[in-house]
N, CA, C and O atoms as a printed pandas DataFrame, in Angstrom:
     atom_number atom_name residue_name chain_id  residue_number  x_coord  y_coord  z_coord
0              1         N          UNK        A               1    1.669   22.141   49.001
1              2        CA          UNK        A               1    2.018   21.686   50.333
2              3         C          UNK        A               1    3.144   22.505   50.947
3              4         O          UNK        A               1    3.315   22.544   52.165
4              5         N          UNK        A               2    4.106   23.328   49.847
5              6        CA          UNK        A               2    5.151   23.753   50.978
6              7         C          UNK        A               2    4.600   25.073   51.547
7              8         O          UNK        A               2    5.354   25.830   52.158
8              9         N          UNK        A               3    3.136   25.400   51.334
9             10        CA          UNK        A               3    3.109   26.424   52.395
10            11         C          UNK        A               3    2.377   26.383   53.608
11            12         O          UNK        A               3    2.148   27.319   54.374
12            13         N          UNK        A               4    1.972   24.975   53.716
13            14        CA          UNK        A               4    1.031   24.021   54.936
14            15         C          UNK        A               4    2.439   24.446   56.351
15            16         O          UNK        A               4    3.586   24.040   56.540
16            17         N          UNK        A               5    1.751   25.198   56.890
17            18        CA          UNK        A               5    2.628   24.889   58.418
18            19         C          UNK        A               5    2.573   23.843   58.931
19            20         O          UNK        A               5    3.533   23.077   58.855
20            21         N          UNK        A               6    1.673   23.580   59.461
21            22        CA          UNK        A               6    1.388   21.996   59.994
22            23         C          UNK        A               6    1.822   21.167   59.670
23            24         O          UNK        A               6    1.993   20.370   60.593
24            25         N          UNK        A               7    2.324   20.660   58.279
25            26        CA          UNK        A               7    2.883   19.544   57.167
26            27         C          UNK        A               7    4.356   20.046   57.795
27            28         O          UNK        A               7    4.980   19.316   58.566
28            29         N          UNK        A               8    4.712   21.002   57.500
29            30        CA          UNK        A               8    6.846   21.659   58.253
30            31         C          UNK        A               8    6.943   20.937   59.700
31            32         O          UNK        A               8    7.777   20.100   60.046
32            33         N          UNK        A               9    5.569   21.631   60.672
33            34        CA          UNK        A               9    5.606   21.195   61.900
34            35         C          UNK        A               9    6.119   19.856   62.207
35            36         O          UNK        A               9    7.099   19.659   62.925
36            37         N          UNK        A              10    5.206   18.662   61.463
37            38        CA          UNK        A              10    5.346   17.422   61.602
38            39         C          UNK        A              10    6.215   17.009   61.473
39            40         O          UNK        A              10    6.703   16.232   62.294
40            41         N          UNK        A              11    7.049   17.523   59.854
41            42        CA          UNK        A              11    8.438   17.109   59.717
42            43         C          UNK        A              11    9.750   17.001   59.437
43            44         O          UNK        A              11   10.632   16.446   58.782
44            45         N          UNK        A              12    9.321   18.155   60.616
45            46        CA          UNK        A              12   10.574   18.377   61.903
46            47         C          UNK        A              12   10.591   18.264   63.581
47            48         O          UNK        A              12   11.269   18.761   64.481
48            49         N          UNK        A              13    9.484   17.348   63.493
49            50        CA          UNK        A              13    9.174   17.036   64.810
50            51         C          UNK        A              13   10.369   15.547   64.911
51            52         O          UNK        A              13   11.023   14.952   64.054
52            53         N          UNK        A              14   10.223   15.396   66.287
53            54        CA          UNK        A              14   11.708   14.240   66.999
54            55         C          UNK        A              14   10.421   13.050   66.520
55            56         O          UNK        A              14    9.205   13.153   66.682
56            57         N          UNK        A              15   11.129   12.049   65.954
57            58        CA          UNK        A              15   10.594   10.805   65.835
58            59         C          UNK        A              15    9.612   10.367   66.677
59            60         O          UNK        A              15    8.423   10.301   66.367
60            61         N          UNK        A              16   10.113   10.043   67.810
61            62        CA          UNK        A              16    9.826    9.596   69.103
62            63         C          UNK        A              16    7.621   10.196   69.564
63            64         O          UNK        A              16    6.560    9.620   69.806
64            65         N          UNK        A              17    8.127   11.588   69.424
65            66        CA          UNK        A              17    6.724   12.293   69.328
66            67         C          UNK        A              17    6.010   11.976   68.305
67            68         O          UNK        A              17    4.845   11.583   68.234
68            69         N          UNK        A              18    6.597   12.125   67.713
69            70        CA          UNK        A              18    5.387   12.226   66.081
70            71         C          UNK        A              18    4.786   10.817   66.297
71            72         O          UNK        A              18    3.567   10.649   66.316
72            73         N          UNK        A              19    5.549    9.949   66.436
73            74        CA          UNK        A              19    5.015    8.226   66.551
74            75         C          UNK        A              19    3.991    7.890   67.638
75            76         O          UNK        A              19    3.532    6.804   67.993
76            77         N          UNK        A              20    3.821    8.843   67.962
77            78        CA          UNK        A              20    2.535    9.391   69.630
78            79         C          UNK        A              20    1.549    9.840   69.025
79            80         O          UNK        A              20    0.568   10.250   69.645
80            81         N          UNK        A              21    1.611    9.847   67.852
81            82        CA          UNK        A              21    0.264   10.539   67.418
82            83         C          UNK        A              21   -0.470   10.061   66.238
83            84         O          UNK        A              21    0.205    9.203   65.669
84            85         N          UNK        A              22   -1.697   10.302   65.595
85            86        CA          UNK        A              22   -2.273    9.554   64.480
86            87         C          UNK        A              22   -2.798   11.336   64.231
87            88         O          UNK        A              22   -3.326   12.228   64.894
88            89         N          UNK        A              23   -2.000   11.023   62.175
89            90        CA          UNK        A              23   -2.022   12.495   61.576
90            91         C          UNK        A              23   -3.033   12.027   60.297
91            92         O          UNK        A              23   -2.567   11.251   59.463
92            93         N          UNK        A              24   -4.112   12.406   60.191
93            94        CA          UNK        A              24   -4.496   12.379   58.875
94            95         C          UNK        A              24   -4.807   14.102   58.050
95            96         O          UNK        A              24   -5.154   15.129   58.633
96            97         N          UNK        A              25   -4.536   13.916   56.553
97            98        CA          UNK        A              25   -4.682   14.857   55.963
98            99         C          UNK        A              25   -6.439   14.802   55.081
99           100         O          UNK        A              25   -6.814   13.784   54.498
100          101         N          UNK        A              26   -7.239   15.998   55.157
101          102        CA          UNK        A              26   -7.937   15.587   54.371
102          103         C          UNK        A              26   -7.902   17.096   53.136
103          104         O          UNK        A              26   -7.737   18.311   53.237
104          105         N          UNK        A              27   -8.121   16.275   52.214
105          106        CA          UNK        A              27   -7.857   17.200   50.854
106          107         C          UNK        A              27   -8.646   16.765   49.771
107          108         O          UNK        A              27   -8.835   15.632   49.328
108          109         N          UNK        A              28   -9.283   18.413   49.256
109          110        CA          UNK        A              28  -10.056   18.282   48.422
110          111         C          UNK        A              28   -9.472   17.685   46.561
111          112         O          UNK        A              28  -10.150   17.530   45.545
112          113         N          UNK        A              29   -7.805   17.472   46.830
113          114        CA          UNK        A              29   -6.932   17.040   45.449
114          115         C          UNK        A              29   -6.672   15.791   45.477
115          116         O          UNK        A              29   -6.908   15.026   44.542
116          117         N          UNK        A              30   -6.087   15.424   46.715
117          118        CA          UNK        A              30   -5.395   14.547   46.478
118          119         C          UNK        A              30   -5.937   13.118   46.853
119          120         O          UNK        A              30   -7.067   13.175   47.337
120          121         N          UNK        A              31   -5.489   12.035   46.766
121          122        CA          UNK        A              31   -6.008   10.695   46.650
122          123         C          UNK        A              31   -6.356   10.209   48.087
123          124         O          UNK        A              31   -5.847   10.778   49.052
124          125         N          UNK        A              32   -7.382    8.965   48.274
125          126        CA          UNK        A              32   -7.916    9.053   49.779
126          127         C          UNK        A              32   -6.790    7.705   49.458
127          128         O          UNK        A              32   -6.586    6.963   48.498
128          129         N          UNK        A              33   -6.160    7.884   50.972
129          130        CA          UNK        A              33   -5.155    6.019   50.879
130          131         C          UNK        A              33   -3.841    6.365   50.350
131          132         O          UNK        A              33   -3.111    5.375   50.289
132          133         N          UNK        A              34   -3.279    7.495   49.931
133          134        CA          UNK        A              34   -2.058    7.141   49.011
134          135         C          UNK        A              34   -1.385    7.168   50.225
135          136         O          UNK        A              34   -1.199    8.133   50.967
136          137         N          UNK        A              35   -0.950    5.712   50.387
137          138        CA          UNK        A              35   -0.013    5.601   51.738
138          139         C          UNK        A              35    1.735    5.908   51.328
139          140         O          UNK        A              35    2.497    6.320   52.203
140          141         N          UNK        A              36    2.210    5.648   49.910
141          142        CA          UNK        A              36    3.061    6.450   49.984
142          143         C          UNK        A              36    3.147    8.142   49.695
143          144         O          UNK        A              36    4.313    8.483   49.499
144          145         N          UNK        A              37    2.397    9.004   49.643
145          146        CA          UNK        A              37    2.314   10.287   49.885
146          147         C          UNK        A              37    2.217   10.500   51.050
147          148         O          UNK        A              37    2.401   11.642   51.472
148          149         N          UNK        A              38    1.973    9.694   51.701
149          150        CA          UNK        A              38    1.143   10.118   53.251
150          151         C          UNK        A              38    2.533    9.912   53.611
151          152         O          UNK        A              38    3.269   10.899   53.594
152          153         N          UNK        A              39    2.967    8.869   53.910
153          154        CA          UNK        A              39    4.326    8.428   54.158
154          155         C          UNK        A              39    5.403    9.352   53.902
155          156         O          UNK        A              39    6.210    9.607   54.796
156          157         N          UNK        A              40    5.506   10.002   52.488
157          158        CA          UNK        A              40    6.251   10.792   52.614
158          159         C          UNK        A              40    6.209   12.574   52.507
159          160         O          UNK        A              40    6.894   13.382   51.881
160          161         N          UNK        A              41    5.002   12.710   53.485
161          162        CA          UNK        A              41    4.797   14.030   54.215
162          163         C          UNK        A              41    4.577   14.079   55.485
163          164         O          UNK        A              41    4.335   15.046   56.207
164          165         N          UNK        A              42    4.732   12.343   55.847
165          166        CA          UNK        A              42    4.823   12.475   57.404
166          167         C          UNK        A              42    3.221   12.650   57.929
167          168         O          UNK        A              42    2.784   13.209   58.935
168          169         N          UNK        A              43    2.688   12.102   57.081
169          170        CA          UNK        A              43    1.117   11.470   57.562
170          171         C          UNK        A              43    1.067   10.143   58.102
171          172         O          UNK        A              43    2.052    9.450   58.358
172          173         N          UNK        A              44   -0.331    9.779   58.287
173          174        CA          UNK        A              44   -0.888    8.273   58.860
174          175         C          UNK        A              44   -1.864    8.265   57.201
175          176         O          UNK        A              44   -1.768    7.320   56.418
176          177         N          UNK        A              45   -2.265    8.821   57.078
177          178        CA          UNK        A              45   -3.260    8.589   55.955
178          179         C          UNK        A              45   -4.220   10.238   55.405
179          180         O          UNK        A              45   -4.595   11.115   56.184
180          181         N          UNK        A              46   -4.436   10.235   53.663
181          182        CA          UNK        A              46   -4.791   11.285   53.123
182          183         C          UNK        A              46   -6.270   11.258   52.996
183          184         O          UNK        A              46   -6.501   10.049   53.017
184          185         N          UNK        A              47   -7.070   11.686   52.911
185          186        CA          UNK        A              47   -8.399   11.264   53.039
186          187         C          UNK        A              47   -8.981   12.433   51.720
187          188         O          UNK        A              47   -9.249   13.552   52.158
188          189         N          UNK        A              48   -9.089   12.325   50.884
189          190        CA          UNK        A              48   -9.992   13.492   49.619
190          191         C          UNK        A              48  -11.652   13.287   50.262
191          192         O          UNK        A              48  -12.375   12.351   50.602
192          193         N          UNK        A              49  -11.727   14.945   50.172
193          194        CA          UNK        A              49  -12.549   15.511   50.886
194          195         C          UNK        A              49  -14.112   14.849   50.273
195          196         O          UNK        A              49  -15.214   14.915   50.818
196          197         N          UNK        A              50  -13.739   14.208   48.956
197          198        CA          UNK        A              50  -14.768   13.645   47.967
198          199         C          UNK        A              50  -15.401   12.368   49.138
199          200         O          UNK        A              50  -16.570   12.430   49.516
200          201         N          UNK        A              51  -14.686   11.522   49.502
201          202        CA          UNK        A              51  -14.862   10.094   50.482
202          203         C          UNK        A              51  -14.677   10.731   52.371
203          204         O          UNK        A              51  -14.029   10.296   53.324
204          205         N          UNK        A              52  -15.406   11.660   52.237
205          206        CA          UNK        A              52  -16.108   12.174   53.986
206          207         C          UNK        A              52  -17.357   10.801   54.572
207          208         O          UNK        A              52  -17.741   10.553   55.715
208          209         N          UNK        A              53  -17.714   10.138   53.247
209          210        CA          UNK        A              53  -18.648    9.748   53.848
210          211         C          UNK        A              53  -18.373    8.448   54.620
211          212         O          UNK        A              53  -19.128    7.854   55.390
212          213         N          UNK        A              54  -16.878    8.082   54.168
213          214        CA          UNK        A              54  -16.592    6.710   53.998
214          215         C          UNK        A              54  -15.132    7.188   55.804
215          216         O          UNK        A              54  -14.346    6.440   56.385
216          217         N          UNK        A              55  -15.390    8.377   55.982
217          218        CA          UNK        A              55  -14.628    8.310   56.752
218          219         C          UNK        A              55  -13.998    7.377   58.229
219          220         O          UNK        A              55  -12.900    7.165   58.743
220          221         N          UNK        A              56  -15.808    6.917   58.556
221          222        CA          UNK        A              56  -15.310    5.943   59.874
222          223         C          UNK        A              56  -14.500    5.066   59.502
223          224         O          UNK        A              56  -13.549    4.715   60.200
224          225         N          UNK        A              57  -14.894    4.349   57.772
225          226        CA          UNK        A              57  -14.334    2.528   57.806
226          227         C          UNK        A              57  -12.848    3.193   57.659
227          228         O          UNK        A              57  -11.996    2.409   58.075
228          229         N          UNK        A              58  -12.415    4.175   57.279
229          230        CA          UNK        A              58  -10.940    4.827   56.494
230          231         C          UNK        A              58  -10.125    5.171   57.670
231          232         O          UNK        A              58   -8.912    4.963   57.678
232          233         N          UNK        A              59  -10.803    5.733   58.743
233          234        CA          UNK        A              59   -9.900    5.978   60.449
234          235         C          UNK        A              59   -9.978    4.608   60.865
235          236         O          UNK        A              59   -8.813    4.418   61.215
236          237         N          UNK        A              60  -10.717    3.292   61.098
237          238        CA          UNK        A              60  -10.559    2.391   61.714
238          239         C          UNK        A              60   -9.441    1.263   61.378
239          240         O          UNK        A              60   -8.837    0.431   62.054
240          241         N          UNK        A              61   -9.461    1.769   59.520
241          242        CA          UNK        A              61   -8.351    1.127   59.286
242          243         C          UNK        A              61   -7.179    1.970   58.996
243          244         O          UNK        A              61   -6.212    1.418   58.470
244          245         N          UNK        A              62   -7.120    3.374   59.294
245          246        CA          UNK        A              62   -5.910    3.435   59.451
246          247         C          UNK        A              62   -5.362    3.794   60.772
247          248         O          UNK        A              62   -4.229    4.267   60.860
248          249         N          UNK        A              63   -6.274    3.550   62.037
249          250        CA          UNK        A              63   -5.737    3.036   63.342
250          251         C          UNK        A              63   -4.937    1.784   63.282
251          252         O          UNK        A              63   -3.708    1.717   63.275
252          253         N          UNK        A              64   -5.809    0.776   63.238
253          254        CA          UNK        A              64   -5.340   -0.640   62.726
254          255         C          UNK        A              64   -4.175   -0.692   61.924
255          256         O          UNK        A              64   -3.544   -1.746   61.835
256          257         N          UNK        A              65   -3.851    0.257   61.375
257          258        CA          UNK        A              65   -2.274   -0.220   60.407
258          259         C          UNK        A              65   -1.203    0.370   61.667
259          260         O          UNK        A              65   -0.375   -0.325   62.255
260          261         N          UNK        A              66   -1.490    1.978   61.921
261          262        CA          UNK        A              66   -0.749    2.347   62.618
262          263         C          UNK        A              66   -0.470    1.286   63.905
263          264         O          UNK        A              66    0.598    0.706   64.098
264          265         N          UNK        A              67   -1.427    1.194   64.562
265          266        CA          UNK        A              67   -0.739   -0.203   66.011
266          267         C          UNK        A              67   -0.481   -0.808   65.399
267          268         O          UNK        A              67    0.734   -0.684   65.550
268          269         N          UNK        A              68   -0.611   -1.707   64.480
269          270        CA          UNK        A              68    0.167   -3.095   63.563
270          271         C          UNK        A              68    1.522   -2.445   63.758
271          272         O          UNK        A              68    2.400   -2.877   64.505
272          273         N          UNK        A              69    1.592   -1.400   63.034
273          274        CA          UNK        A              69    3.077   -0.856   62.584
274          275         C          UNK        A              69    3.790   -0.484   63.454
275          276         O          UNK        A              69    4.912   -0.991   63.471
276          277         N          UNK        A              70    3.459    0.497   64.478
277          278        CA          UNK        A              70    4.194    0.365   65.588
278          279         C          UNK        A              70    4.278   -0.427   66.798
279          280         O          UNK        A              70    4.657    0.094   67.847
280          281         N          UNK        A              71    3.900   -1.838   66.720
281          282        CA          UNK        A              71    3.486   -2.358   67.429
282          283         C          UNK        A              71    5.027   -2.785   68.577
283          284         O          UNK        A              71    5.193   -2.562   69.777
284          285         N          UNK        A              72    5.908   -3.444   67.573
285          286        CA          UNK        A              72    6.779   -3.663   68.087
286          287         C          UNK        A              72    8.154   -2.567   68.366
287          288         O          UNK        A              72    9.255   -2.760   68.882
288          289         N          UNK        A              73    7.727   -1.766   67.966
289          290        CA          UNK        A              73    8.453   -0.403   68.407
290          291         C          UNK        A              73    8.342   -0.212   69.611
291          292         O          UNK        A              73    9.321   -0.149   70.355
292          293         N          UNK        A              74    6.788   -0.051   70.115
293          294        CA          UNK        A              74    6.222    0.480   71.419
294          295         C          UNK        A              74    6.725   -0.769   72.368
295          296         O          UNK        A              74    7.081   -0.413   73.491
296          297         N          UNK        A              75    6.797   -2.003   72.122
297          298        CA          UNK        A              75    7.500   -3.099   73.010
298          299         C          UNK        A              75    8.977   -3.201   73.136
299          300         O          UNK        A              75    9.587   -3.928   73.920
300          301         N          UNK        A              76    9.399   -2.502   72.395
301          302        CA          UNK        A              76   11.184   -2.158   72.713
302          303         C          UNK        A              76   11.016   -1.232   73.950
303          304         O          UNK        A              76   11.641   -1.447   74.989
304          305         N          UNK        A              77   10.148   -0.193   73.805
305          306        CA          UNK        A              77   10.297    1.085   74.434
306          307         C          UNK        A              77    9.659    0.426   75.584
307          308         O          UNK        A              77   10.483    0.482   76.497
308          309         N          UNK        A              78    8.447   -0.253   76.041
309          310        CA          UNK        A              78    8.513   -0.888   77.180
310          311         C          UNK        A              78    9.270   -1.775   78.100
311          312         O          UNK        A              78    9.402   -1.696   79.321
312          313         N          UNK        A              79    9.925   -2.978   76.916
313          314        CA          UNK        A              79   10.754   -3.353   77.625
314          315         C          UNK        A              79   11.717   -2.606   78.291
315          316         O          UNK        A              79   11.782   -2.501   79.515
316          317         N          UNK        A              80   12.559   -2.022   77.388
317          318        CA          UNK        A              80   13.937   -0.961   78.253
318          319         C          UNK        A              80   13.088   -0.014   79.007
319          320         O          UNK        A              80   13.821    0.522   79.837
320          321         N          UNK        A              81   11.741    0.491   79.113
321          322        CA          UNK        A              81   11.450    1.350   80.529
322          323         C          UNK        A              81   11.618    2.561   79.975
323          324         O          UNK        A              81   12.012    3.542   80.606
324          325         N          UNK        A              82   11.260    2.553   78.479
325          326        CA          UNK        A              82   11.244    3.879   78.003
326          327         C          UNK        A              82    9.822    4.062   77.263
327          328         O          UNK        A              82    9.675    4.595   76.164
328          329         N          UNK        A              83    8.784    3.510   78.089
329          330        CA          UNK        A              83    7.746    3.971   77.382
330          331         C          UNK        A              83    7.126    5.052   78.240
331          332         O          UNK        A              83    6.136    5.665   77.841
């Protein structure tokens, strides 16, 4: 991973942005779901290239976590008029 640009890009991107976006990794090594790896490379979710097939149910739920999770983030930022 430390020679993934894209993986640096992300994180060192401003909070604020990155939380604007839904990042998945897909890889032919590593585990589909490991939400703490994902977590700490600054993913939404890892997907092994093995479970392509299973990809819709695996983006729908990891849309669904992401709005869960930022749900009340994005309502701070509306209320104060900073969305």
């Amino acid at each position: 991973m430390n020679g993934n640009h894209l993986l640096k890009s992300l994180q060192t991107m401003v909070g604020q942005a990155r939380r604007g976006m839904l990042v998945v990794l897909i890889s032919p090594t590593m585990t589909t779901v490991d939400d703490l790896l994902a977590y700490s490379l600054s993913l939404d979710a890892i997907i092994n290239s093995s479970d392509l097939d299973n990809i819709e149910r695996i983006l729908i739920s990891t849309i669904g976590r992401s709005r869960k999770f930022y749900a009340i983030y994005r309502e701070v930022l509306a209320a104060e008029g900073l969305d």
